[in-house]
Short mmCIF file of C-alpha atoms and ligand atoms in Angstrom, two decimals:
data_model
loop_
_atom_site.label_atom_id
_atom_site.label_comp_id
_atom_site.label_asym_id
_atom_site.label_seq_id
_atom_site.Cartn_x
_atom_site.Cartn_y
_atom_site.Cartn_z
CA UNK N 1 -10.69 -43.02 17.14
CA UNK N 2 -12.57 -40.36 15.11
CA UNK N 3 -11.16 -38.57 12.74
CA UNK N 4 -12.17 -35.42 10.86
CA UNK N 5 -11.16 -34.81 7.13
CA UNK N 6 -9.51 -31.42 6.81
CA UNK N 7 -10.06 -28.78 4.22
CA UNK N 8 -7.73 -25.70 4.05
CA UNK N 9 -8.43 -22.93 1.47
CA UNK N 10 -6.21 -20.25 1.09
CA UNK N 11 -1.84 -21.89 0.93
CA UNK N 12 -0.57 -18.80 1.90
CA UNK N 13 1.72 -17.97 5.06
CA UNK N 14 -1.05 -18.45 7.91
CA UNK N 15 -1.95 -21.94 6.01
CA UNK N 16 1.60 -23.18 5.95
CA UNK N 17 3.33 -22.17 8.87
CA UNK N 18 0.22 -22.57 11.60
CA UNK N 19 -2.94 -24.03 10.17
CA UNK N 20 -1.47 -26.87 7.89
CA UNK N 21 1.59 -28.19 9.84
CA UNK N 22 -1.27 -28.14 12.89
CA UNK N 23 -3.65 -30.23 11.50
CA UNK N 24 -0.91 -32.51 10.16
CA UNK N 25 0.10 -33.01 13.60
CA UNK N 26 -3.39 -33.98 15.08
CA UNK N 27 -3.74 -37.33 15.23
CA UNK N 28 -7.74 -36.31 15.03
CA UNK N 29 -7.19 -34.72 11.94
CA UNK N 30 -6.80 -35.75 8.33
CA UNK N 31 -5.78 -33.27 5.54
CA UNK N 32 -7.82 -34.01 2.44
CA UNK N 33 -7.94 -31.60 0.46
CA UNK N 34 -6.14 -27.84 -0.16
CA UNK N 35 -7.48 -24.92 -2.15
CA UNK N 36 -5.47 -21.96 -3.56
CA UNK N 37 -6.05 -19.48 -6.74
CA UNK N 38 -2.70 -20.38 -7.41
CA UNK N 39 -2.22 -23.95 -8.54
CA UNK N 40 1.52 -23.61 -8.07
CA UNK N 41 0.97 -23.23 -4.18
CA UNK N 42 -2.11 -25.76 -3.96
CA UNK N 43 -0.41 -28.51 -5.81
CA UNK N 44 2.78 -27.24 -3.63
CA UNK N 45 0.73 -28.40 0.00
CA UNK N 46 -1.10 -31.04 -2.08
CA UNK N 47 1.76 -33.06 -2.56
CA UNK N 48 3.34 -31.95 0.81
CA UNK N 49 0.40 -33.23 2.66
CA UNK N 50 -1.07 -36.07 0.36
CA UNK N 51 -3.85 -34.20 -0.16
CA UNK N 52 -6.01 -33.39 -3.43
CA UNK N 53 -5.44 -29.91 -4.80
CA UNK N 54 -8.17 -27.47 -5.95
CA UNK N 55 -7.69 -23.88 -7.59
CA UNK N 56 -11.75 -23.35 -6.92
CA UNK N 57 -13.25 -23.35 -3.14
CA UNK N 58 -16.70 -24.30 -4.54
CA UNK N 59 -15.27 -27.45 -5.57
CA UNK N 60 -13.05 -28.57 -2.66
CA UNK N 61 -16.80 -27.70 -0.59
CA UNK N 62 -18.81 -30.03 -2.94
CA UNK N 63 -16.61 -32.97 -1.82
CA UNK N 64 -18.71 -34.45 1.27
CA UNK N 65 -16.04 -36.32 2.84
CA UNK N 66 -14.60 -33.18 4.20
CA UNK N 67 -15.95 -32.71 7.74
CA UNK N 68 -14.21 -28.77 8.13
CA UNK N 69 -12.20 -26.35 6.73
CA UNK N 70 -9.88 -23.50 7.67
CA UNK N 71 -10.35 -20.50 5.80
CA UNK N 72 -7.20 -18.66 5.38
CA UNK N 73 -7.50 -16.17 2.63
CA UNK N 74 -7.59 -12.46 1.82
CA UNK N 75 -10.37 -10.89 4.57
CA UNK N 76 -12.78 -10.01 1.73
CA UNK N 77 -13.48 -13.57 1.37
CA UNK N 78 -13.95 -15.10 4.81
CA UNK N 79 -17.74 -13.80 4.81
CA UNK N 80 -18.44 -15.92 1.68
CA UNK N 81 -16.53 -18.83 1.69
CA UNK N 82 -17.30 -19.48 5.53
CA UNK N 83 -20.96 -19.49 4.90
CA UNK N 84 -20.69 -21.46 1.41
CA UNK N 85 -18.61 -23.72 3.98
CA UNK N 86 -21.14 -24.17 6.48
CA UNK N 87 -24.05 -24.00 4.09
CA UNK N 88 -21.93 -27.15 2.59
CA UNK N 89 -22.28 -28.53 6.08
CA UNK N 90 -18.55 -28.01 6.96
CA UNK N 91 -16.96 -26.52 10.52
CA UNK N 92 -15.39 -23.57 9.44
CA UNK N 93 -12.23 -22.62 11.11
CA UNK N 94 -12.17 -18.55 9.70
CA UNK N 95 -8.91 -16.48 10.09
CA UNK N 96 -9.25 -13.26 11.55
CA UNK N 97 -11.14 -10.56 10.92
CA UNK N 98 -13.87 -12.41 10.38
CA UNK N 99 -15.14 -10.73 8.23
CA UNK N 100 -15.54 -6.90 6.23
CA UNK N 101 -18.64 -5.47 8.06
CA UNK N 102 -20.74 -6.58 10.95
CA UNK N 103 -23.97 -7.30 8.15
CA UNK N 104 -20.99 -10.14 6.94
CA UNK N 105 -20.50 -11.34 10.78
CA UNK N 106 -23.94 -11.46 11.25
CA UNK N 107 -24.94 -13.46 8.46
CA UNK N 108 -21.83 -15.81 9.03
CA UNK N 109 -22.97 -16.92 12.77
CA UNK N 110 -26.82 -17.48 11.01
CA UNK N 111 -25.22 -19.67 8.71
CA UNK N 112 -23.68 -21.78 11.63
CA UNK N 113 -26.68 -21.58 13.57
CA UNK N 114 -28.90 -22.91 10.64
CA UNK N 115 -26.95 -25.35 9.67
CA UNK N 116 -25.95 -26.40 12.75
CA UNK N 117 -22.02 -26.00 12.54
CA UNK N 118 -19.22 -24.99 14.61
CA UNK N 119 -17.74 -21.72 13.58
CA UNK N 120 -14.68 -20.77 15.65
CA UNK N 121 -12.48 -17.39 14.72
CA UNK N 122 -8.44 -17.45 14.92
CA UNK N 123 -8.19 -15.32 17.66
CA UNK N 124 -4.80 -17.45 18.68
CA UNK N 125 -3.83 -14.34 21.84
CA UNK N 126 -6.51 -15.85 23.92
CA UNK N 127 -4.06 -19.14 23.93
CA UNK N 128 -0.63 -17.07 24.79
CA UNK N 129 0.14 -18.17 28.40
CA UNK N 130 0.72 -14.96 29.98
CA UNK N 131 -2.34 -14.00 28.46
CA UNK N 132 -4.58 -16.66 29.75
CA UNK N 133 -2.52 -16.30 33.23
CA UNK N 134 -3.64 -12.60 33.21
CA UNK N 135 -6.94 -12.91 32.94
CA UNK N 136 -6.90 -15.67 35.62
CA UNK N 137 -5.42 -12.88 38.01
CA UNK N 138 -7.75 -10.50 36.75
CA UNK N 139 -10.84 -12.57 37.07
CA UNK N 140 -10.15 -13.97 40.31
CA UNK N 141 -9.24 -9.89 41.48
CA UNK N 142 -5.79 -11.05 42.64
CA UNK N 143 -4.77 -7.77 41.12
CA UNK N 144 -8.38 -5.68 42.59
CA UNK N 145 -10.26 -3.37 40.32
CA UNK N 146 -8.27 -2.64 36.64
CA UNK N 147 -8.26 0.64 36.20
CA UNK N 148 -6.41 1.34 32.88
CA UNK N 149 -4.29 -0.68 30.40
CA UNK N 150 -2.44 -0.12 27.09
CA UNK N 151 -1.91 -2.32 24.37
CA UNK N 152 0.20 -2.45 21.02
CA UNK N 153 0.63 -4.34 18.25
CA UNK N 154 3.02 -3.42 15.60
CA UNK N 155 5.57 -4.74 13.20
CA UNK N 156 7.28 -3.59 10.38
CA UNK N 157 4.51 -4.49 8.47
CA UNK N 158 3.34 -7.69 5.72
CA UNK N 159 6.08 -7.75 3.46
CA UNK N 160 8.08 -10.59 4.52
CA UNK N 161 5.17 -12.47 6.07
CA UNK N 162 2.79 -12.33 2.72
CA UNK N 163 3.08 -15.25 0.27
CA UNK N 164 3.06 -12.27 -2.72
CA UNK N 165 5.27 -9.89 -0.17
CA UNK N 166 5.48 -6.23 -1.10
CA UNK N 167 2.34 -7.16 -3.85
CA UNK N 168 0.38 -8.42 -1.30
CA UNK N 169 -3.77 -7.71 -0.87
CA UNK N 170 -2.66 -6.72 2.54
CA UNK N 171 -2.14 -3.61 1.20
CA UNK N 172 -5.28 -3.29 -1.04
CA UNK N 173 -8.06 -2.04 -0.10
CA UNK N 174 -10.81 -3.61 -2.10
CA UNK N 175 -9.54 -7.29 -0.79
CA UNK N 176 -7.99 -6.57 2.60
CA UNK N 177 -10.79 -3.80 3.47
CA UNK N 178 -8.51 -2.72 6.68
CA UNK N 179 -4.78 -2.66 6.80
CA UNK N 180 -2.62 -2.64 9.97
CA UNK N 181 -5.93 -2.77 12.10
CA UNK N 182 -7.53 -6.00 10.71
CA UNK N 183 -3.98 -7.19 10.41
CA UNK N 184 -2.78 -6.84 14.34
CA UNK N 185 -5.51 -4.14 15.87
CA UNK N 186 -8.49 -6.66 15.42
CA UNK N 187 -5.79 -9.46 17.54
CA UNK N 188 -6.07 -6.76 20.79
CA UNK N 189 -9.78 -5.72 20.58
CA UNK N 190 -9.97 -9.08 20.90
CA UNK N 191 -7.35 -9.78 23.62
CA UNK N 192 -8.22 -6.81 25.46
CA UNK N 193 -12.08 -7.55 25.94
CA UNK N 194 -10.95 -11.50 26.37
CA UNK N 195 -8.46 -10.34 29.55
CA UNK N 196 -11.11 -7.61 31.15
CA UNK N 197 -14.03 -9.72 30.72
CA UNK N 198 -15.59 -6.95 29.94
CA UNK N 199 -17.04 -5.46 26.45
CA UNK N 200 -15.83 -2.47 24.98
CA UNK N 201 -18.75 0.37 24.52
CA UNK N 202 -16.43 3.75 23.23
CA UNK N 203 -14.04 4.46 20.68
CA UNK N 204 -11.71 7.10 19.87
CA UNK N 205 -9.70 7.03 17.25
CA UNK N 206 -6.66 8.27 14.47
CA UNK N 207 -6.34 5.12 11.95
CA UNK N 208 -3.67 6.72 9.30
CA UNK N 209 -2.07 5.63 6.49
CA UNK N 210 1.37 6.78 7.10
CA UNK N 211 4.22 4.81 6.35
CA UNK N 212 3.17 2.58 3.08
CA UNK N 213 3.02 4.85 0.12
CA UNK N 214 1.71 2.47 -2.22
CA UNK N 215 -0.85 1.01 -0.04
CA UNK N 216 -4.49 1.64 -0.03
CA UNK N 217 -5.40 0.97 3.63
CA UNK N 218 -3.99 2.05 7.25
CA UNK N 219 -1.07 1.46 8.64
CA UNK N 220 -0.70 3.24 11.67
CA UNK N 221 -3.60 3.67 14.55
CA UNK N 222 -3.97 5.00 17.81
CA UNK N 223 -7.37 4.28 19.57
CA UNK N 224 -8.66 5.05 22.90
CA UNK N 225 -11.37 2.38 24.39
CA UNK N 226 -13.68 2.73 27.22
CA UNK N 227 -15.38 -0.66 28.86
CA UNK N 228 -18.43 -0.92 30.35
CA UNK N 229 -17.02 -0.60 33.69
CA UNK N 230 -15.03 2.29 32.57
CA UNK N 231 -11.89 0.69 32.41
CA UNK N 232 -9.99 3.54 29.97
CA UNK N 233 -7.00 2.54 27.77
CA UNK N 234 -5.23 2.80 24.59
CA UNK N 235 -5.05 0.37 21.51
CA UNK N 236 -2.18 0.82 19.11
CA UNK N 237 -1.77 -1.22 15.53
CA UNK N 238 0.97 -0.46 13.19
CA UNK N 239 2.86 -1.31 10.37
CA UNK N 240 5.53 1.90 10.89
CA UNK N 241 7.91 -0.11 14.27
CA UNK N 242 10.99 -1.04 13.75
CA UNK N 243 11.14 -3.65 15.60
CA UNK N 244 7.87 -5.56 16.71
CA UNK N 245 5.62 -4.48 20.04
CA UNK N 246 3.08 -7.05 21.16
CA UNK N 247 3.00 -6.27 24.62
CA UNK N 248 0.25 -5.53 26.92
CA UNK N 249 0.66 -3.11 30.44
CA UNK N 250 -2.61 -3.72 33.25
CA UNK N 251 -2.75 -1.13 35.11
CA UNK N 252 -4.94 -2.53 38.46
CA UNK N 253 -5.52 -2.20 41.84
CA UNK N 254 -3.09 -3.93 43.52
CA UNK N 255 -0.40 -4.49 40.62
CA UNK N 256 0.69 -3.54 37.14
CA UNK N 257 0.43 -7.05 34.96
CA UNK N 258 3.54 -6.54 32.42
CA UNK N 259 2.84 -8.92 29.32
CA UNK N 260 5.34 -10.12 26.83
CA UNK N 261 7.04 -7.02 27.32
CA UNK N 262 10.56 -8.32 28.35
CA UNK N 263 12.80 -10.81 26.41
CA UNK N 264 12.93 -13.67 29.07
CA UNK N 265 9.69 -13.14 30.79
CA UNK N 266 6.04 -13.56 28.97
CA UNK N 267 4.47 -12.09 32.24
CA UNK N 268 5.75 -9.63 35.21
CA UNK N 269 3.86 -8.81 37.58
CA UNK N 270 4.59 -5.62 39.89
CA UNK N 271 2.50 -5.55 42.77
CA UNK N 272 1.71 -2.54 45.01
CA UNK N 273 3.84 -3.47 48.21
CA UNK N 274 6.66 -3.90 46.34
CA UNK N 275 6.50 -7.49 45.42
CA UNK N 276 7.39 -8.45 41.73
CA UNK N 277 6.75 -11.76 40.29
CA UNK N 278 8.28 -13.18 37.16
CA UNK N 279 6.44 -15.80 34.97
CA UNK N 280 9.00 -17.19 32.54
CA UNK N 281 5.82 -19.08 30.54
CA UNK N 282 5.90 -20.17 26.88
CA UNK N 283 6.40 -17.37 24.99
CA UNK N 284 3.86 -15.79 22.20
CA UNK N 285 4.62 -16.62 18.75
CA UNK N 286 5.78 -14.10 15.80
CA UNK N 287 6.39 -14.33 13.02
CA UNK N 288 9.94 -14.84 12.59
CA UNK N 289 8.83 -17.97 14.90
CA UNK N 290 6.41 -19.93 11.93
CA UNK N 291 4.79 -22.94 13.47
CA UNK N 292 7.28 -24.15 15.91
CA UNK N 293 5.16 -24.08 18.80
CA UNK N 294 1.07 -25.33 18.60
CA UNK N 295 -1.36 -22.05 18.38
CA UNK N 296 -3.81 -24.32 20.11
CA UNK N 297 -6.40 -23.06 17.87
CA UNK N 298 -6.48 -26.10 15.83
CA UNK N 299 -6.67 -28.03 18.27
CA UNK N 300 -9.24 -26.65 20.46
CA UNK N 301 -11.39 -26.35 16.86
CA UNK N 302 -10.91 -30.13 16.12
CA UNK N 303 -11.80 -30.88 20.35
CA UNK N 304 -15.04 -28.90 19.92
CA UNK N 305 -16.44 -30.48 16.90
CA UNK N 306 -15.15 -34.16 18.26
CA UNK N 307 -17.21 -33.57 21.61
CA UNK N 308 -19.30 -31.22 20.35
CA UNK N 309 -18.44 -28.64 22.69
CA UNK N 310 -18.61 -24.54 22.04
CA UNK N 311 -15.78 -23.44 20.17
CA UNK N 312 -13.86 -21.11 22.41
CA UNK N 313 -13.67 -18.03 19.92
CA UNK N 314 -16.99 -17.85 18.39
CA UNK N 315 -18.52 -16.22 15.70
CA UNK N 316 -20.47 -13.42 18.52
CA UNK N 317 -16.68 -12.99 19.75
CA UNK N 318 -15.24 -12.70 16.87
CA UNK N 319 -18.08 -9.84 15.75
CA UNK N 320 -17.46 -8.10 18.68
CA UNK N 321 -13.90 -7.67 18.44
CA UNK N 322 -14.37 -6.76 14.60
CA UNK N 323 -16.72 -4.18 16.21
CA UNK N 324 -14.73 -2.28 17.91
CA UNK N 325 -12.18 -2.02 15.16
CA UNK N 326 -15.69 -1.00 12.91
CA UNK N 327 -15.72 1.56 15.65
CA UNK N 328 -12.37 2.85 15.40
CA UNK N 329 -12.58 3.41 11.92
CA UNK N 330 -16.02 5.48 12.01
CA UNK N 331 -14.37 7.08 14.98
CA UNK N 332 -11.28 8.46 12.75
CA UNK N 333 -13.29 9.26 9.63
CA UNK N 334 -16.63 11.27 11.66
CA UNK N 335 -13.63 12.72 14.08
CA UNK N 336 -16.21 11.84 16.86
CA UNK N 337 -16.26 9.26 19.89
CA UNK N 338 -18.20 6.26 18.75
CA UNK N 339 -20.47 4.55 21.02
CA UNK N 340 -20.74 0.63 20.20
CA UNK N 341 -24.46 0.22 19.39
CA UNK N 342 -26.13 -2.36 21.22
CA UNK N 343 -27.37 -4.68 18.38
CA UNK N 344 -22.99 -5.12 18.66
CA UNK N 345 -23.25 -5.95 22.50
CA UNK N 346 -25.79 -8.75 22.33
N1 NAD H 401 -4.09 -15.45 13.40
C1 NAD H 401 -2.99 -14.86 13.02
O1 NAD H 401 -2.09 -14.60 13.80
C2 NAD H 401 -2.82 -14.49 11.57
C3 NAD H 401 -1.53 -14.21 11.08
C4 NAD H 401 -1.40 -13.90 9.72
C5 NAD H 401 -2.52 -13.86 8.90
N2 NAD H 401 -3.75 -14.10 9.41
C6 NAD H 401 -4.95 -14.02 8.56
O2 NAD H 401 -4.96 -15.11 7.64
C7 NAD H 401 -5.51 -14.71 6.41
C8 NAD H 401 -4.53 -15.07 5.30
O3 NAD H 401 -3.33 -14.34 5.52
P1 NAD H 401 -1.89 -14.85 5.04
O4 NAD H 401 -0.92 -14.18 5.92
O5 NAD H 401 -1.86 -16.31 4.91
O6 NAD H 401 -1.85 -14.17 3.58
P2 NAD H 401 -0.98 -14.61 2.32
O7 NAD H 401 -0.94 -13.44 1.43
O8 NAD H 401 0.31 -15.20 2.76
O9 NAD H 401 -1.85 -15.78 1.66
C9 NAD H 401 -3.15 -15.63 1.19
C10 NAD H 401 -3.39 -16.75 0.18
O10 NAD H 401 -4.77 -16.76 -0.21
C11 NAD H 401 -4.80 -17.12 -1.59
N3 NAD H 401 -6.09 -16.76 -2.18
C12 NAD H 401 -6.52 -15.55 -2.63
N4 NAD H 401 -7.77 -15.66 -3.14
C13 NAD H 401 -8.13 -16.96 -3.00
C14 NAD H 401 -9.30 -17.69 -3.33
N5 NAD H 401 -10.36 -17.12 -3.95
N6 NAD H 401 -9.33 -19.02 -3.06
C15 NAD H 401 -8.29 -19.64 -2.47
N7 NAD H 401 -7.14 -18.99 -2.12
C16 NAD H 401 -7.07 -17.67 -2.38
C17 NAD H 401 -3.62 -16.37 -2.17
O11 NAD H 401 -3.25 -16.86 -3.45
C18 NAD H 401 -2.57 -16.61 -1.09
O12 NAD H 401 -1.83 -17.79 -1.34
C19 NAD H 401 -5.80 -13.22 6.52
O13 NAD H 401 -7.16 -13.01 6.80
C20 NAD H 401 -4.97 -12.76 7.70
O14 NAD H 401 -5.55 -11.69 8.42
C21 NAD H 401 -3.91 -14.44 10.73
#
């Protein structure tokens, strides 16, 4: 049986509740090595995973036994440690956003190309259940034509998730670039387009900073989105609720699709003639949940480079969802409707 050796950079939350205890319980998977700017936390998952600890990514990439690495730190550097990964001839596993700017995105998915590497993005809503039984009833038109959704994301915000909590870069601009919306509006661009099948070509948008007043970035956004079909629907990301909204409303045809808005039931699905159908499911994960259930993006990243299959978030998915958060952001500061440019579409 193969197995790959595992690199993880970046010990904070993401690393230790999903990525870490994930690989650990691959049998495909080996954890080797563990890199953190903190040595405390490093040596921390070192010893927790018998695995060597490094305080510089450089040198846990000039170590040639390690097949792939996660990359779970601050957004500002997924850009250059993924390609320094994959120019070390490493899979790179890269947490979302994947990256600052679509120049970054770009230049990451060249790096995989030339070098011949998987890259895969943590886009881990595709994998929610309901989510994936959605789009089945979407793409098969159980439901007919969609004609409008809505979709939130919000929270409370980073504070008790962050391994530095209320001094967290998820709250400064120059490492986390975008606040609430790289945090949980990049997660449904990327759902959204991933359930209609369909790419997103306008933006509308207020992206605020509201609620944190000693935070750099947004915190609370509203966005409309337009498909290519002409699907309409709104996009909310926010670290001002109370309680935390991660539910998603179809609005098709033949049936409102109801997801992971209801305690018991991850999908509910109200048809037209009066029909309702209740899919109990396995329920999405949050945080309060850590890595009790499998994200099944580890896994699916250790399948593809084992078969050498496509990853099933890529690097182009991954830029596209980053572009219409891009969008949203140009939209809010111009005070215009943005039109996705093409070179984003390819
Ligand atoms: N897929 C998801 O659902 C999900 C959920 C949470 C976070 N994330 C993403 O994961 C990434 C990490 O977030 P987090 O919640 O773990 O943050 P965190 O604040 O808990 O941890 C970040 C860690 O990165 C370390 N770090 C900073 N600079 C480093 C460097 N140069 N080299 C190595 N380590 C470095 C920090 O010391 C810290 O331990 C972010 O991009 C975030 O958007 C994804």
């Amino acid at each position: 049986m193969e197995i790959l050796r595992i690199g993880v950079i970046g010990c904070g939350s993401i690393a230790r509740y999903r990525h870490l205890p994930e690989y650990a319980a691959n049998k495909h998977a080996e954890i080797t090595a563990v890199c953190d700017i903190s040595a405390e936390r490093a040596e921390a998952m070192a010893a927790h995973y018998n695995a060597k600890a490094y305080t510089d990514y450089n040198e846990l990439l000039a170590d040639e036994s390690i097949d792939a690495v996660s990359v779970c730190t601050p957004n500002y550097l997924h850009a250059p440690i993924s390609i320094a990964a994959l120019n070390a001839g490493k899979h790179v596993l890269c947490e979302k956003p994947m990256a600052t700017s679509d120049e970054e995105a770009e230049a990451m998915i060249q790096a995989a190309r030339n070098n011949n590497r998987k890259l895969m993005i943590g886009h881990n809503q595709r994998f929610v259940p309901s989510h994936r039984k959605a789009r089945e009833l979407i793409e098969t038109g159980a439901v007919g034509k969609v004609y409008s959704f809505r979709t939130a994301f919000g929270h409370p915000g980073p504070e008790a998730w962050s391994a530095d909590g209320s001094n967290s870069w998820f709250f400064r601009k120059e490492e986390a670039f975008i606040g609430a919306m790289g945090d949980l509006g990049v997660h449904k661009s990327d759902l959204i387009r991933y359930l209609l099948g369909e790419e997103i070509v306008e933006v509308a948008a207020f992206v605020e900073n509201s609620s944190k007043p000693n935070s750099t970035v947004d915190d609370n956004a509203a966005c409309i989105l337009k498909s290519e079909s002409g699907i309409i629907g709104t996009m909310a990301a926010s670290w001002s609720y109370g309680r935390e909204d991660n539910s998603t409303i179809i609005y098709a045809e033949k049936a409102v699709i109801r997801l992971e808005d209801h305690p018991e039931y991850g999908m509910i699905v109200q048809y037209t003639n009066g029909e309702v159908v209740k899919y109990e499911l396995g329920r999405i994960q949050s945080n309060d949940e850590g890595g009790q259930n499998s994200s099944h993006v580890i896994s699916s990243f250790l399948h593809s480079i084992l078969t050498d299959s496509e990853v099933p978030v890529s690097g182009e998915e991954g830029r596209k969802s980053l572009g219409v958060i891009l969008a949203a952001l140009e939209s809010t500061n111009t005070k215009q409707i943005v039109s996705l440019h093409a070179k984003e579409l390819i």
